[in-house]
PDB file of C-alpha atoms and ligand atoms in Angstrom:
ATOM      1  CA  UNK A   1     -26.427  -2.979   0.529  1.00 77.00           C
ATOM      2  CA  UNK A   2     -23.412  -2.518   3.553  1.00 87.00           C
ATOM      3  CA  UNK A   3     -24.241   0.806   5.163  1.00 94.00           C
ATOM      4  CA  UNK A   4     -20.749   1.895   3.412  1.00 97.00           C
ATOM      5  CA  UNK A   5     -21.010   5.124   4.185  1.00 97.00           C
ATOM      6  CA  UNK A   6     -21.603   5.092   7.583  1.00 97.00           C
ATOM      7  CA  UNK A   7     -18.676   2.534   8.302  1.00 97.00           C
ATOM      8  CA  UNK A   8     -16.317   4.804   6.365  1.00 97.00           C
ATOM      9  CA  UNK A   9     -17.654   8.069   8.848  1.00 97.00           C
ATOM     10  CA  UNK A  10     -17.488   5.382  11.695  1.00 97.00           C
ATOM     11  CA  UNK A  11     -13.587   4.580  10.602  1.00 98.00           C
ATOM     12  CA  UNK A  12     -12.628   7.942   9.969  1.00 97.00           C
ATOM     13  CA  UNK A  13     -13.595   9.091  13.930  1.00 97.00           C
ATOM     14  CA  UNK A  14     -11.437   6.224  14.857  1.00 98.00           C
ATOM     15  CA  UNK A  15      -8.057   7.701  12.632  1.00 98.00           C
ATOM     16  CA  UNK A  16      -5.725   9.920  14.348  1.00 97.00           C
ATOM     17  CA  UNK A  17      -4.878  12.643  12.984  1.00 95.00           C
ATOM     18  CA  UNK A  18      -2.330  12.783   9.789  1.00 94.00           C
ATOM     19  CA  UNK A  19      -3.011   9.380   9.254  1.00 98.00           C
ATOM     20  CA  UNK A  20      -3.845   8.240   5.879  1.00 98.00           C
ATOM     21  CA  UNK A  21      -6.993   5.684   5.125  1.00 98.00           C
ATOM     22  CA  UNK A  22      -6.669   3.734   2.224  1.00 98.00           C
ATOM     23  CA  UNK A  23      -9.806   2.244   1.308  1.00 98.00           C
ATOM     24  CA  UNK A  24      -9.251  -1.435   0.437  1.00 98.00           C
ATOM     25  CA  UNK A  25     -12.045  -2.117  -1.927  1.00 98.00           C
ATOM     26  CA  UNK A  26     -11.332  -4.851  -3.763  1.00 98.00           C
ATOM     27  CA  UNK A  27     -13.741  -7.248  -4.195  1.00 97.00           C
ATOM     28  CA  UNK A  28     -16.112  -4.803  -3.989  1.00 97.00           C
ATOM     29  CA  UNK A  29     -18.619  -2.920  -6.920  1.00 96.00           C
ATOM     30  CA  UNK A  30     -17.933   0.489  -7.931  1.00 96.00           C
ATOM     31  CA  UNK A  31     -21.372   1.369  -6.216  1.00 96.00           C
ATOM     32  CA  UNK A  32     -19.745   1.070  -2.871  1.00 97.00           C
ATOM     33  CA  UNK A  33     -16.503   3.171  -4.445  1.00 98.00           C
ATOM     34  CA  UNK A  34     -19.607   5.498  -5.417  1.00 98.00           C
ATOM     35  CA  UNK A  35     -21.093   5.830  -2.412  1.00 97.00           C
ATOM     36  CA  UNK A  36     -17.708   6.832   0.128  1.00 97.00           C
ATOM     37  CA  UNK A  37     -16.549   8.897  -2.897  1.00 98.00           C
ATOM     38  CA  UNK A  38     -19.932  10.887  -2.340  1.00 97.00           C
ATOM     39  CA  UNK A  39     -18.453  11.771   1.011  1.00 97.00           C
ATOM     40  CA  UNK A  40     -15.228  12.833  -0.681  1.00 97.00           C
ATOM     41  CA  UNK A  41     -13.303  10.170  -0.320  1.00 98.00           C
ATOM     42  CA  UNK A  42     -10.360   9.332  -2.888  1.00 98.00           C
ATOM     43  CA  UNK A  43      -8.043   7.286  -2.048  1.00 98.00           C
ATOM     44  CA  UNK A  44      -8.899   3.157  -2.592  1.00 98.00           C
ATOM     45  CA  UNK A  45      -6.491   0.161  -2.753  1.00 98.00           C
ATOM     46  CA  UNK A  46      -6.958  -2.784  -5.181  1.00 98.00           C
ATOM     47  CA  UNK A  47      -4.817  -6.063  -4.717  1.00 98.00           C
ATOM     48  CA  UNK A  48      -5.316  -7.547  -8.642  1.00 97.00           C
ATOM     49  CA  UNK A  49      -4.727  -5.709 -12.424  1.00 97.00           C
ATOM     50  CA  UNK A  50      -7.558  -6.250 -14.449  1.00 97.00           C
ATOM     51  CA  UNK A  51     -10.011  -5.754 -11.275  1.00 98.00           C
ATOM     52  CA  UNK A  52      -8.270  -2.074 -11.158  1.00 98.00           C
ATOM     53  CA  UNK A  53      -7.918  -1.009 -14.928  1.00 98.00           C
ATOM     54  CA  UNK A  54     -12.138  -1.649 -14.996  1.00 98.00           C
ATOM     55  CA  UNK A  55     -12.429   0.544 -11.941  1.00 98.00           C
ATOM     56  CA  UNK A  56     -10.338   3.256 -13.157  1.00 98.00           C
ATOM     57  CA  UNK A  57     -12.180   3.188 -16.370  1.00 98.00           C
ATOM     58  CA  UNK A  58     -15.723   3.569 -15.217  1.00 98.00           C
ATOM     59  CA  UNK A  59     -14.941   5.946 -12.136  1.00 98.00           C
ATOM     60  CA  UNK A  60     -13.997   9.255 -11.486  1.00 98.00           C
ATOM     61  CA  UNK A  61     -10.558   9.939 -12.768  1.00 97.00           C
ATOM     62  CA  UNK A  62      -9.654  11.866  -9.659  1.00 98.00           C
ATOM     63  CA  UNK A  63      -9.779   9.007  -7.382  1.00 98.00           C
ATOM     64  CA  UNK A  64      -6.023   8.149  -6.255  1.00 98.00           C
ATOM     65  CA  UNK A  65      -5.728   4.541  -6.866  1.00 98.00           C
ATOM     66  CA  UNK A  66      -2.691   2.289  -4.698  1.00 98.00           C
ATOM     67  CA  UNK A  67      -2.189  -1.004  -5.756  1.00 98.00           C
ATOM     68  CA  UNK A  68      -1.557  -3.198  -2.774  1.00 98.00           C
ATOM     69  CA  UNK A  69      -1.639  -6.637  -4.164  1.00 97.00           C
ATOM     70  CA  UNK A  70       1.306  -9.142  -5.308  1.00 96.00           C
ATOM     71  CA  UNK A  71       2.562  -7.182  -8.745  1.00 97.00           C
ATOM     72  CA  UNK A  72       3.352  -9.287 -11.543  1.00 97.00           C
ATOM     73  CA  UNK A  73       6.403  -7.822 -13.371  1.00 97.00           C
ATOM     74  CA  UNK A  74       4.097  -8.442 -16.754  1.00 97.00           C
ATOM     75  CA  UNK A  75       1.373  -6.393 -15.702  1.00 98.00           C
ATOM     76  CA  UNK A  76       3.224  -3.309 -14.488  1.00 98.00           C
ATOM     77  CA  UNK A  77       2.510  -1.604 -18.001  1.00 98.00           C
ATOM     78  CA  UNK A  78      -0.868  -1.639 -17.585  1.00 98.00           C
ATOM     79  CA  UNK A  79      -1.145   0.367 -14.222  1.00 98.00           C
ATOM     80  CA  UNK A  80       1.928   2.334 -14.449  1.00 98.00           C
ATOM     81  CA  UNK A  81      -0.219   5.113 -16.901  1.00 98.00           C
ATOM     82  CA  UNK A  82      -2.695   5.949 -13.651  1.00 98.00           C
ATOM     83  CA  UNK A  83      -1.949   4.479 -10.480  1.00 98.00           C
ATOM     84  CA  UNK A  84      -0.755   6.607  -7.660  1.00 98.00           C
ATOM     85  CA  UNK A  85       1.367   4.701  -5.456  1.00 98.00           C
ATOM     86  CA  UNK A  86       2.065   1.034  -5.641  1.00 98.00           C
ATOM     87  CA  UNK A  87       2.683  -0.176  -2.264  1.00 98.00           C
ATOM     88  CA  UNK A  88       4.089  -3.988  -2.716  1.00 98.00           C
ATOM     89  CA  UNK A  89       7.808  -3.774  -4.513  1.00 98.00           C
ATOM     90  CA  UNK A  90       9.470  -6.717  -3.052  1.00 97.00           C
ATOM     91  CA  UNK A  91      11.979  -7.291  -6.005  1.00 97.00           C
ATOM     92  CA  UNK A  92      14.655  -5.197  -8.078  1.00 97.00           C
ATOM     93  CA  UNK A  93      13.098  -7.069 -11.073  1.00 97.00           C
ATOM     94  CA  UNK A  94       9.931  -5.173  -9.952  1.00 98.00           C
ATOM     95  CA  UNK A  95      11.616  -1.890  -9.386  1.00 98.00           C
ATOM     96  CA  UNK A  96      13.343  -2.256 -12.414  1.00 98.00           C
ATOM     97  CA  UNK A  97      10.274  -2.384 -15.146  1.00 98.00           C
ATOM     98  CA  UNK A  98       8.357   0.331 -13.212  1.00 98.00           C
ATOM     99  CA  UNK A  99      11.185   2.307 -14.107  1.00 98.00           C
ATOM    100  CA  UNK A 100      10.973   1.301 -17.459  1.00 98.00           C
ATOM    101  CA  UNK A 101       7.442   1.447 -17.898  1.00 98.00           C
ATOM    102  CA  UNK A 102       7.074   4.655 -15.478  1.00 98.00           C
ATOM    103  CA  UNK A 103       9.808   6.330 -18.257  1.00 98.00           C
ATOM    104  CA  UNK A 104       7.728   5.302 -21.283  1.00 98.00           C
ATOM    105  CA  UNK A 105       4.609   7.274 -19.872  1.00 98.00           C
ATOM    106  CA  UNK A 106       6.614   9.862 -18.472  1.00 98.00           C
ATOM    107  CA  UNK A 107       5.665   9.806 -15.236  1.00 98.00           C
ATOM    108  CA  UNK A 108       7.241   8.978 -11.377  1.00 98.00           C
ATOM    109  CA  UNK A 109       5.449   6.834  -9.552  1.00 98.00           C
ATOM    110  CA  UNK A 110       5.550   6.255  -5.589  1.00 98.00           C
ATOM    111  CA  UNK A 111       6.867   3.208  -4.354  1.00 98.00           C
ATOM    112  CA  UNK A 112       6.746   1.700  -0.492  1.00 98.00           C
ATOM    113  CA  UNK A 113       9.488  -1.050   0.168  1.00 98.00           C
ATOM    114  CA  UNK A 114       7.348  -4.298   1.170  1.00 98.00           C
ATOM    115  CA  UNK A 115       8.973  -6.071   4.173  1.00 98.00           C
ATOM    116  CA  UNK A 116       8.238  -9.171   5.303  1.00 97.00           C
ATOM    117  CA  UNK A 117       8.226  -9.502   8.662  1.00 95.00           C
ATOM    118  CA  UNK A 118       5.636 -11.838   9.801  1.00 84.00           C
ATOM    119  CA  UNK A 119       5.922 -15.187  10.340  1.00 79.00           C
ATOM    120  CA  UNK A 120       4.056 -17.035   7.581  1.00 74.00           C
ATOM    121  CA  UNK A 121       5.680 -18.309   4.668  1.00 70.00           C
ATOM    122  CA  UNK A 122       2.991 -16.851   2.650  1.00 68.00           C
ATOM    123  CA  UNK A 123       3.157 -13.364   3.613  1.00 71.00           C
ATOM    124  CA  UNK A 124       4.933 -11.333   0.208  1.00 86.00           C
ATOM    125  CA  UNK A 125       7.604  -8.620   0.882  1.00 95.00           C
ATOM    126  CA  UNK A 126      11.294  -9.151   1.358  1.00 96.00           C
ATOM    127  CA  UNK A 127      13.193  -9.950   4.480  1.00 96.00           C
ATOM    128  CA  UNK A 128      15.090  -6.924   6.146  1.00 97.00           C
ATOM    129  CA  UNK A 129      18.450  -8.335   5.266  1.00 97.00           C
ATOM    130  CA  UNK A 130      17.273  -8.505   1.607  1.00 97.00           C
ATOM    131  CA  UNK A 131      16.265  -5.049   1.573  1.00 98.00           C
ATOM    132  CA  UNK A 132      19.513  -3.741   3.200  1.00 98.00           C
ATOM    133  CA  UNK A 133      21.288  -5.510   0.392  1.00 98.00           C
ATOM    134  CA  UNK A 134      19.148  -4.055  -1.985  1.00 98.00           C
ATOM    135  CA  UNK A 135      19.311  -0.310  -1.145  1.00 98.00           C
ATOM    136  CA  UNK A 136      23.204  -0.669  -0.328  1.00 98.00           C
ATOM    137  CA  UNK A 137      23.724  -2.097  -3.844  1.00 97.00           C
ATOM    138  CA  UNK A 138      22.540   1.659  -4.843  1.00 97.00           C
ATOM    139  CA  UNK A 139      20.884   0.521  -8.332  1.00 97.00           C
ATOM    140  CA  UNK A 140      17.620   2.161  -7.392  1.00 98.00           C
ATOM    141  CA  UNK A 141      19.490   5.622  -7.094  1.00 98.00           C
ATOM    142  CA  UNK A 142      19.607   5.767 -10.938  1.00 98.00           C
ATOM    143  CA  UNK A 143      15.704   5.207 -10.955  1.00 98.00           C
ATOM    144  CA  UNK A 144      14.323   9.011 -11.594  1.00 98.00           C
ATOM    145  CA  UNK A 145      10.824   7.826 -12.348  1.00 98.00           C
ATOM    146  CA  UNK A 146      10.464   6.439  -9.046  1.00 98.00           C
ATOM    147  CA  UNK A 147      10.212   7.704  -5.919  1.00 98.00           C
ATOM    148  CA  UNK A 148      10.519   5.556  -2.606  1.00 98.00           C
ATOM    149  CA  UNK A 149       8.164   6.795  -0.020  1.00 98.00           C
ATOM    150  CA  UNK A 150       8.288   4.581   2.746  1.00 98.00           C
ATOM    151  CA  UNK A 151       7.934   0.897   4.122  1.00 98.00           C
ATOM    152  CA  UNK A 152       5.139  -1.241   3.940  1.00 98.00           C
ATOM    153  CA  UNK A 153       4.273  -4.547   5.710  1.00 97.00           C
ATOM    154  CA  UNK A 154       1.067  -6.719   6.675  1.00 96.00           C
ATOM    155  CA  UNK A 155       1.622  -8.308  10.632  1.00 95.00           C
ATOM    156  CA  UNK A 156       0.814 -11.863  11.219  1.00 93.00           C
ATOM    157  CA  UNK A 157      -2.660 -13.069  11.301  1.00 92.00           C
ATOM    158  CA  UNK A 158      -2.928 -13.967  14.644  1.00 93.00           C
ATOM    159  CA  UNK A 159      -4.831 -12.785  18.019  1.00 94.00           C
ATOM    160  CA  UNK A 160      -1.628 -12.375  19.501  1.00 96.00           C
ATOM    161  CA  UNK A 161      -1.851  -8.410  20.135  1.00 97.00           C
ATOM    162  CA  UNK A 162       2.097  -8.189  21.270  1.00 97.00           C
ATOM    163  CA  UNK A 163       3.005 -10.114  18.444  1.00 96.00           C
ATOM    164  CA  UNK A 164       2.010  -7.863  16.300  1.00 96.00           C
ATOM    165  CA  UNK A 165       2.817  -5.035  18.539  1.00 98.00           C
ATOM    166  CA  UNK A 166       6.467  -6.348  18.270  1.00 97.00           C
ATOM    167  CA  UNK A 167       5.967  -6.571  14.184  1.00 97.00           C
ATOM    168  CA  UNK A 168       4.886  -3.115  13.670  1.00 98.00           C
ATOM    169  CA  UNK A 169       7.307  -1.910  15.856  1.00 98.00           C
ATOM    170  CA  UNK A 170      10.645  -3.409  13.712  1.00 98.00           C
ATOM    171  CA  UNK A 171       8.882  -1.813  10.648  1.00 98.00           C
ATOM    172  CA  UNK A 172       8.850   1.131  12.236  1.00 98.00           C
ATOM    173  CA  UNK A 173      12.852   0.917  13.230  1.00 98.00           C
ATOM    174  CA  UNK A 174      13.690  -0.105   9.925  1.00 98.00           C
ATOM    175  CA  UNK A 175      12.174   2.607   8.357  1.00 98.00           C
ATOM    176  CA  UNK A 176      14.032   5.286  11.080  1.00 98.00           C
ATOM    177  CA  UNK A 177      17.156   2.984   9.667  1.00 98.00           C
ATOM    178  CA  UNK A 178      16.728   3.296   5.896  1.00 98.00           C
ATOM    179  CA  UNK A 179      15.448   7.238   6.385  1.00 98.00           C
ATOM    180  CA  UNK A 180      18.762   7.607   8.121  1.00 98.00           C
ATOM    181  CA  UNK A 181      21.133   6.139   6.034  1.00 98.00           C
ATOM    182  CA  UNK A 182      19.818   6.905   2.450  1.00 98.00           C
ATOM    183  CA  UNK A 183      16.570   9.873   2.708  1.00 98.00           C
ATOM    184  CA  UNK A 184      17.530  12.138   5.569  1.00 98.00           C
ATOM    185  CA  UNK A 185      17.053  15.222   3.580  1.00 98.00           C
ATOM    186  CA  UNK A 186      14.387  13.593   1.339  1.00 98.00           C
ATOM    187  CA  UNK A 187      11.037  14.980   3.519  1.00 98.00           C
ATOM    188  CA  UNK A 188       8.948  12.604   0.460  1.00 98.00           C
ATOM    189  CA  UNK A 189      10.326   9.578   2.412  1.00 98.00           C
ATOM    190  CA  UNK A 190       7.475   9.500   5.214  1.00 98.00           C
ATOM    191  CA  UNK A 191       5.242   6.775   4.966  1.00 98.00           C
ATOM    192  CA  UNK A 192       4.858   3.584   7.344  1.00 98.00           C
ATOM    193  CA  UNK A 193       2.300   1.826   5.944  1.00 98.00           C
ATOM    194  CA  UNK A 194       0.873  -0.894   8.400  1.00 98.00           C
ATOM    195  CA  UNK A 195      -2.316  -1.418   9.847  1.00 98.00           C
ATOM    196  CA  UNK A 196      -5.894  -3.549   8.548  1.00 98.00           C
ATOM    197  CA  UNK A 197      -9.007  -3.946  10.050  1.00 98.00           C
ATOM    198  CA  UNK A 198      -7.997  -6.408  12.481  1.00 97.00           C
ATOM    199  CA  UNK A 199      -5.002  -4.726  13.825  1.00 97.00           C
ATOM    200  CA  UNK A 200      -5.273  -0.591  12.364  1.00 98.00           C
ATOM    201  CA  UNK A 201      -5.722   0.552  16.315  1.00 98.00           C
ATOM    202  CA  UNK A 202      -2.180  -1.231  17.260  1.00 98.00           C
ATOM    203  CA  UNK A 203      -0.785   0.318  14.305  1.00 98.00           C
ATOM    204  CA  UNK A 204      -1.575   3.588  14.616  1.00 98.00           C
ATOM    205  CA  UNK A 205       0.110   2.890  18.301  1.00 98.00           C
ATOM    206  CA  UNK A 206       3.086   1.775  16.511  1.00 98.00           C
ATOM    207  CA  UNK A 207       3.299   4.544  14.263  1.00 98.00           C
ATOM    208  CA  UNK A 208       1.507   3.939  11.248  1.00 98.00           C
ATOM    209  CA  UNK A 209       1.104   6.573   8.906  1.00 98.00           C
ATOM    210  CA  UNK A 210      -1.199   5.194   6.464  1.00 98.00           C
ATOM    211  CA  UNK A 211      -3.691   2.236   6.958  1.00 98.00           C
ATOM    212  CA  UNK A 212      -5.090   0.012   4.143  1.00 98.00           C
ATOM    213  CA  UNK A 213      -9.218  -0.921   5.653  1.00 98.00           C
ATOM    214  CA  UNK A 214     -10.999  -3.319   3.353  1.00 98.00           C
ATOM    215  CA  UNK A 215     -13.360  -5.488   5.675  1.00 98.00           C
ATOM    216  CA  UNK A 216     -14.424  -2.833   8.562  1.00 98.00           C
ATOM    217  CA  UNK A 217     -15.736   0.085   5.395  1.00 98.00           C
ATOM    218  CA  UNK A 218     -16.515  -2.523   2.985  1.00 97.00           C
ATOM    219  CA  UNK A 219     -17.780  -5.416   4.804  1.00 96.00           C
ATOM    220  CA  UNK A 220     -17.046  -9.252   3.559  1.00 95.00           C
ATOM    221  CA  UNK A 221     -15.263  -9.784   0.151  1.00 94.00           C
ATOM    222  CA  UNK A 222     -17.265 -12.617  -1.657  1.00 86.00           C
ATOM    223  CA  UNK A 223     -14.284 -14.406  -3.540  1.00 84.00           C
TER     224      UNK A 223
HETATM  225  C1  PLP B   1      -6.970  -6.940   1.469  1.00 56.40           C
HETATM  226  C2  PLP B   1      -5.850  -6.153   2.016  1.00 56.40           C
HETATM  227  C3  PLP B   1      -6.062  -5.206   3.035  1.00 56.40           C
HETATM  228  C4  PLP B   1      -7.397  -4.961   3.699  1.00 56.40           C
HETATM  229  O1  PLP B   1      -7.703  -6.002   4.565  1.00 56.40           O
HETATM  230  P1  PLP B   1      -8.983  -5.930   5.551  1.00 56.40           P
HETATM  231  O2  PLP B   1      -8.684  -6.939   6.581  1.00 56.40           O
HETATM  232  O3  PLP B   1     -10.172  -6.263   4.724  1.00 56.40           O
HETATM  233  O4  PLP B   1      -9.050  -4.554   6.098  1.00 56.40           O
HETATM  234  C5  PLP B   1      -4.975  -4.458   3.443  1.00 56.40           C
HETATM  235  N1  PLP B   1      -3.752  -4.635   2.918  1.00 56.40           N
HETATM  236  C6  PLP B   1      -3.519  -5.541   1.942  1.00 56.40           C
HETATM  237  C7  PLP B   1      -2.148  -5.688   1.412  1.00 56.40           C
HETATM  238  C8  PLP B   1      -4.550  -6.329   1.475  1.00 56.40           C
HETATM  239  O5  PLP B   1      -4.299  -7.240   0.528  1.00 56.40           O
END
């Protein structure tokens, strides 16, 4: 078995301080959940629905579960009961039925804008433009069962350190934009969340106030 819980202490002593890790550990067996839980450990990030709902079931019910993966407007129903935060909203389709579904349950859930920055076509998220748009069109202020918490955004995948340097950096300025214009008062609008195995040390130079690590605790998905 990956020496889970040593990588996790290992990551940790790398973190500054205030910054929150979100264990990525999808792919992965409960066991390794388990074993980092054991070290009190709660908060984990799964990308895909059905993956999740199992964990959820046969774990701990205190664990604080952020769904980071591309949301399906048909699946938000099933989450919405006990997820925590879900971090990828890049539509007002999506925003819409986790209002919906969020209502039905009774509950608010946190939301982080996803922006796409990076270069890819395949990266999710919406453009900056798109999200100005979006929040200026003012439809989301009627939304009382969710609250937006913050940006998030994956960089390129590249080697290019001042690339995505330069990436993290505009997330960083658009979220000092949007916190200006719409959630000065609002102190629950404080999250930048940016930052992965490959790149979580130039994030947390950029900013970053919560990273998502998969690989580094977890070691190697096996898709
Ligand atoms: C898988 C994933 C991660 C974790 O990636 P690692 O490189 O394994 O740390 C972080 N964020 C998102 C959105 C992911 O899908």
């Amino acid at each position: 078995m990956y020496p889970v819980k040593e990588k996790l202490l290992e990551v940790k002593h790398t973190l500054r301080e205030g910054i929150e890790l979100v264990a990525v550990s999808k792919f992965h067996p409960k066991e390794y959940i388990e074993e980092v839980y054991a070290l009190g450990h709660r908060v984990f990030g799964e990308s895909r629905e059905q993956e999740l709902k199992q964990k959820h079931q046969e774990l701990p019910q205190d664990i604080v579960w952020h769904f980071i993966g591309h949301l399906q407007t048909n699946k938000v129903k099933y989450i919405v009961p006990y997820v925590s935060m879900i971090e990828t909203v890049d539509s007002i389709r999506l925003l819409r039925e986790i209002e919906k579904q969020a209502a039905k349950v009774d509950r608010v859930i946190d939301v982080l804008l996803e922006l796409h920055i990076a270069d890819e076509e395949t990266k999710s998220g919406m453009t900056l433009d798109e999200w100005r748009e979006l929040l200026a069109d003012g439809e989301w202020k009627e939304m009382s069962h969710i609250r937006i918490r913050g940006i998030m955004m994956m960089a390129s995948n590249v080697d290019d350190d001042e690339q995505i340097r330069q990436e993290f950096n505009i997330a960083a300025d658009f979220f000092d934009e949007v916190k200006a214009t719409y959630f000065a008062d609002d102190d629950f609008f404080s999250e930048r969340s940016y930052g992965m195995s490959g790149d979580y040390m130039i994030a947390q130079e950029c900013r970053s106030t919560m990273v998502r690590i998969g690989t580094t605790i977890f070691g190697p998905r096996v898709y």
